[in-house]
XYZ file of C-alpha atoms in Angstrom:
341
model
C 12.183 152.707 -51.883
C 14.597 155.634 -52.108
C 12.257 158.550 -53.002
C 12.903 160.091 -49.593
C 16.552 160.479 -50.585
C 15.759 162.426 -53.760
C 17.705 165.613 -54.468
C 16.336 168.050 -57.119
C 17.846 171.105 -58.767
C 17.492 173.217 -61.872
C 19.285 171.616 -64.764
C 20.731 174.697 -66.490
C 20.649 177.743 -64.218
C 23.462 179.400 -66.226
C 21.152 179.654 -69.257
C 19.018 182.350 -67.605
C 21.480 185.046 -68.576
C 21.611 184.032 -72.225
C 17.970 183.772 -73.221
C 15.882 186.504 -74.928
C 12.922 188.181 -73.512
C 10.728 186.079 -75.739
C 11.209 183.282 -73.280
C 11.463 180.833 -76.128
C 13.183 178.143 -74.188
C 12.442 175.165 -71.957
C 13.525 174.847 -68.362
C 14.427 171.480 -66.990
C 14.775 170.186 -63.475
C 16.976 167.240 -62.622
C 16.064 164.889 -59.800
C 18.664 162.435 -58.474
C 18.010 159.518 -56.143
C 19.332 155.980 -55.611
C 17.755 153.019 -57.294
C 17.538 149.286 -56.742
C 19.783 148.805 -59.751
C 22.427 151.017 -58.178
C 22.165 149.114 -54.918
C 22.563 145.779 -56.653
C 25.624 146.966 -58.525
C 27.385 147.812 -55.275
C 26.181 144.942 -53.120
C 28.987 142.419 -52.460
C 29.970 139.742 -49.931
C 33.661 140.569 -50.288
C 33.872 142.544 -47.007
C 32.444 139.611 -45.091
C 34.788 137.259 -46.929
C 37.821 139.435 -46.231
C 36.800 139.796 -42.610
C 36.386 136.043 -42.281
C 39.802 135.423 -43.818
C 41.442 137.964 -41.500
C 39.713 136.438 -38.462
C 40.761 132.929 -39.478
C 44.353 134.042 -39.997
C 44.322 135.731 -36.591
C 42.814 132.678 -34.917
C 45.320 130.374 -36.633
C 48.233 132.603 -35.609
C 46.932 132.793 -32.065
C 46.585 129.009 -31.936
C 50.142 128.595 -33.224
C 51.474 130.927 -30.547
C 49.398 129.224 -27.857
C 50.635 125.809 -28.982
C 54.202 127.076 -29.053
C 53.789 128.590 -25.601
C 52.328 125.311 -24.324
C 55.209 123.292 -25.755
C 57.765 125.739 -24.357
C 56.091 125.664 -20.932
C 55.905 121.872 -21.040
C 59.563 121.685 -21.960
C 60.408 124.180 -19.227
C 58.445 122.179 -16.655
C 60.196 119.016 -17.750
C 63.607 120.647 -17.479
C 62.750 122.107 -14.075
C 61.434 118.751 -12.860
C 64.650 117.098 -14.025
C 66.683 119.821 -12.350
C 64.731 119.388 -9.114
C 65.236 115.632 -9.180
C 68.935 116.102 -9.900
C 69.230 118.656 -7.135
C 67.290 116.416 -4.742
C 69.594 113.496 -5.517
C 72.661 115.693 -5.158
C 71.293 117.138 -1.903
C 70.774 113.673 -0.470
C 74.277 112.555 -1.439
C 76.425 115.627 -0.836
C 76.614 118.545 1.617
C 75.610 121.934 0.239
C 79.130 123.385 -0.025
C 80.414 120.237 -1.743
C 77.458 120.266 -4.110
C 78.177 123.886 -5.079
C 81.815 123.098 -5.756
C 80.819 120.122 -7.882
C 78.492 122.255 -9.992
C 81.158 124.924 -10.311
C 83.733 122.374 -11.437
C 81.181 120.926 -13.869
C 80.568 124.400 -15.319
C 84.276 125.028 -15.722
C 84.757 121.630 -17.346
C 81.887 122.330 -19.747
C 83.403 125.680 -20.665
C 86.760 124.045 -21.344
C 85.121 121.373 -23.485
C 83.181 124.030 -25.379
C 86.314 126.076 -25.990
C 88.160 123.002 -27.235
C 85.344 122.144 -29.619
C 85.231 125.709 -30.924
C 88.952 125.626 -31.577
C 88.502 122.358 -33.441
C 85.542 123.671 -35.399
C 83.127 121.448 -33.521
C 79.631 122.130 -32.333
C 78.516 123.371 -28.931
C 78.403 120.721 -26.238
C 75.227 120.272 -24.301
C 75.421 120.964 -20.574
C 72.271 119.018 -19.790
C 73.981 116.298 -17.765
C 76.902 118.221 -16.320
C 76.571 116.792 -12.844
C 76.310 113.245 -14.169
C 79.295 113.869 -16.452
C 81.250 115.183 -13.508
C 80.484 112.162 -11.395
C 81.216 109.712 -14.196
C 84.119 111.511 -15.804
C 86.742 109.613 -13.815
C 85.483 106.426 -15.410
C 85.832 107.802 -18.948
C 89.540 107.643 -19.650
C 90.643 109.659 -16.652
C 89.604 113.057 -18.005
C 87.833 113.831 -14.730
C 91.140 114.036 -12.902
C 91.918 117.307 -14.673
C 89.890 118.908 -11.873
C 91.245 119.055 -8.353
C 89.596 116.526 -6.010
C 86.936 117.896 -3.689
C 88.232 117.021 -0.224
C 88.699 118.817 3.084
C 89.943 118.121 6.584
C 87.410 118.813 9.321
C 89.287 118.878 12.639
C 86.251 118.823 14.945
C 83.406 116.432 14.219
C 81.326 113.809 15.970
C 80.363 110.663 14.081
C 77.528 108.259 14.834
C 77.215 104.615 13.840
C 73.806 103.071 14.574
C 73.377 99.368 13.897
C 70.094 97.418 14.068
C 70.553 94.608 16.589
C 68.965 91.317 15.499
C 68.410 92.496 11.932
C 70.310 89.650 10.242
C 68.265 86.920 11.921
C 65.016 88.863 11.502
C 65.551 89.604 7.803
C 66.415 85.962 7.011
C 62.815 84.885 7.690
C 61.070 87.870 6.104
C 59.997 88.757 2.589
C 62.221 91.252 0.724
C 59.400 93.802 0.706
C 59.106 93.502 4.489
C 62.837 94.003 4.926
C 62.784 97.175 2.863
C 59.622 98.414 4.537
C 61.423 98.237 7.865
C 64.610 99.903 6.632
C 62.826 102.649 4.702
C 60.561 103.467 7.619
C 63.433 103.650 10.101
C 65.866 105.489 7.838
C 63.283 108.048 6.719
C 62.487 108.778 10.346
C 66.202 109.180 11.096
C 66.597 111.443 8.059
C 63.815 113.704 9.303
C 65.464 113.950 12.720
C 68.797 114.696 11.003
C 67.251 117.578 9.062
C 65.734 118.973 12.226
C 68.982 118.643 14.199
C 71.147 119.822 11.264
C 73.076 116.571 11.209
C 74.459 115.295 7.922
C 73.605 111.738 6.937
C 76.658 110.199 5.309
C 75.316 106.838 4.152
C 73.712 103.585 5.159
C 75.867 100.468 5.082
C 73.468 97.542 5.220
C 71.549 98.029 8.443
C 74.049 100.569 9.793
C 73.180 104.267 9.696
C 76.155 106.649 9.526
C 75.837 110.362 10.321
C 78.170 113.201 11.228
C 77.925 116.597 12.878
C 80.534 119.324 12.411
C 80.584 119.282 8.631
C 80.093 120.731 6.114
C 79.515 123.688 8.450
C 81.864 123.465 11.445
C 80.208 123.966 14.839
C 81.529 123.862 18.384
C 78.536 122.002 19.837
C 78.863 119.028 17.464
C 79.069 116.493 20.310
C 76.005 117.925 22.088
C 73.976 117.967 18.882
C 74.982 114.430 17.974
C 74.151 113.165 21.469
C 70.638 114.600 21.185
C 70.318 113.203 17.684
C 71.329 109.729 18.876
C 68.811 109.891 21.722
C 66.024 110.919 19.328
C 66.916 108.073 16.975
C 66.901 105.551 19.811
C 63.485 106.746 20.996
C 62.088 106.764 17.459
C 63.431 103.269 16.773
C 61.641 101.778 19.787
C 58.436 103.557 18.828
C 58.547 102.417 15.193
C 59.289 98.755 15.910
C 56.215 98.558 18.137
C 54.057 100.082 15.393
C 55.551 97.921 12.647
C 54.939 94.641 14.478
C 51.311 94.876 13.318
C 52.328 94.518 9.671
C 55.769 92.887 9.925
C 55.176 90.417 12.734
C 55.517 90.426 16.527
C 59.231 89.674 16.418
C 59.763 93.127 14.902
C 59.331 94.702 18.328
C 62.407 92.769 19.473
C 64.634 94.784 17.129
C 66.647 97.638 18.578
C 69.649 99.771 17.715
C 73.143 99.912 19.125
C 74.692 103.379 18.836
C 78.310 104.469 18.992
C 79.624 108.063 19.072
C 83.182 109.301 18.717
C 84.653 112.754 18.152
C 87.748 113.703 16.222
C 89.141 114.951 12.906
C 87.964 113.449 9.659
C 88.831 113.791 5.992
C 85.700 114.236 3.899
C 85.232 114.556 0.182
C 83.859 113.189 -3.051
C 85.450 109.932 -4.107
C 84.892 110.084 -7.853
C 84.285 107.090 -10.041
C 81.470 105.010 -11.445
C 79.509 105.405 -8.191
C 80.729 108.692 -6.787
C 79.852 109.287 -3.167
C 80.602 111.739 -0.411
C 82.617 109.742 2.091
C 84.537 110.136 5.306
C 87.988 108.732 5.990
C 90.339 108.602 8.928
C 90.963 107.003 12.275
C 87.871 108.703 13.707
C 85.678 106.565 11.475
C 87.430 103.367 12.547
C 87.190 104.281 16.209
C 83.479 105.073 15.911
C 82.899 101.646 14.380
C 84.708 100.039 17.328
C 82.668 102.050 19.831
C 79.460 100.940 18.140
C 80.324 97.230 17.946
C 81.398 97.111 21.609
C 78.198 98.801 22.766
C 74.903 97.297 23.914
C 71.418 97.105 22.516
C 69.274 100.167 23.287
C 72.333 102.025 24.569
C 74.301 104.981 23.251
C 77.991 104.230 23.685
C 80.424 107.175 23.802
C 84.174 107.362 23.509
C 86.149 109.349 26.073
C 86.758 112.059 23.436
C 83.046 112.612 22.907
C 82.421 112.400 26.645
C 85.021 115.124 27.228
C 83.302 117.384 24.712
C 80.011 116.908 26.548
C 81.638 117.498 29.959
C 83.278 120.702 28.705
C 79.830 121.889 27.621
C 78.559 121.506 31.189
C 76.511 118.338 30.534
C 78.377 115.927 32.770
C 75.064 114.622 34.140
C 74.337 113.180 30.686
C 77.139 110.658 31.141
C 77.614 107.431 33.033
C 81.060 105.868 33.002
C 81.056 102.279 31.836
C 82.124 99.916 34.591
C 84.191 97.595 32.452
C 87.052 98.679 30.240
C 86.394 98.062 26.566
C 88.954 96.313 24.392
C 88.712 97.463 20.783
C 90.586 95.822 17.952
C 93.455 98.023 16.898
C 92.817 100.382 19.819
C 93.447 98.318 22.886
C 91.715 99.135 26.133
C 89.364 102.127 26.061
C 87.478 103.991 28.769
C 83.986 104.659 27.505
C 80.687 106.101 28.696
C 76.936 105.585 28.351
C 74.675 108.465 27.397
C 71.868 108.685 29.965
C 70.198 111.757 28.480
C-alpha cells in the first residue's frame, strides 16, 4: 500500500574510500517506506475524543452564559416593568415636579439609612421600594417627618368640580359592575381630555371629578384652558351616556354632569400617611364646591373670579350672567355666570 512512498539510498557510502582495489566487499542499499504495522501503531481516536470534549465544554459554557444572560434579561425586564408600573401609578397620583421631589427625598432618605447602617456595622439597605417607603414612612413611627413636607402655594389656578347628576338614584338600581363600567368609561374619557388640554386631574370623590389648571406648571391662561376642558367634558358626557344606554339601560341617557369653576390661590402638596395623596387645600376649593352644587344639570357654572379671567382674555362672549343671585353656604350671595362656549 505504501510502495509509492519508498525512499532508497546506499547504505554505507563512506566505505568507498576505505576499501581495497580487490573490491572484496559487499554494497548494500537501504529502502525505507511506511508499513501497515507503523500505521496501526500511530492510529488513535484520542484527537477526536479531545475535540469532542473541547466542543462539549464550549457548548456547556455557552449554554451557561446564555442561561445567565436570559435570567439577567428576565430580571431586568421584571425590574423595568415594576418601575414602569410604579412610575405610572406615581404619574397618575402626583404632578411631575412633585413626583421628582418625592423620588429625590426618597433617595436622600435611603442614603441616610445606608450611612446609619454602615456606622452601626449593618448591611446595605435595599432601595427597591423607596417610593412606597416614602409614602408609608409617616405611618412607621414618624420617621418620615424628618423630610420637609412637599407643599407649595399656587396663587393663580382654576379648579373644576364636575358631579354626575342623578347618579345616586341610578346606581341604587344597578349592578356593581354596571356602576363601575359607567364611572370608568366617563373618567377615562375625562382623563384623556385632561392630558390633551394639559389639565391635572386631582382626584375623584365618589361621582365627582376634580381637576385643576395652573399647577404644577403655572400658566396665565388657566381659566381659558379650564373652560375649554369643562366644555369638552360636558360634550363627552352627553355622548357617552347615549352610547352606554345600550348596555346599561335606557335610563343611563338621563344622566348628566353639573360643572362648577372657580379661580384663586390654592395650597397643593403631598399629604403623607397610610394613603398618601396629592391634595389641594384652601378657600378656593370650598368656593368651587359651592359653585358646583348651586349650578344646573348640563351647565357650566362660573364664579365671578373665573368670569373676570375670561373677560380679561377677550372672551366675554363666552359668558352669560346668571339672572338670579346665588346664595352659597359660608359665602353669602354670589354673582355667577354660565359658560356658553
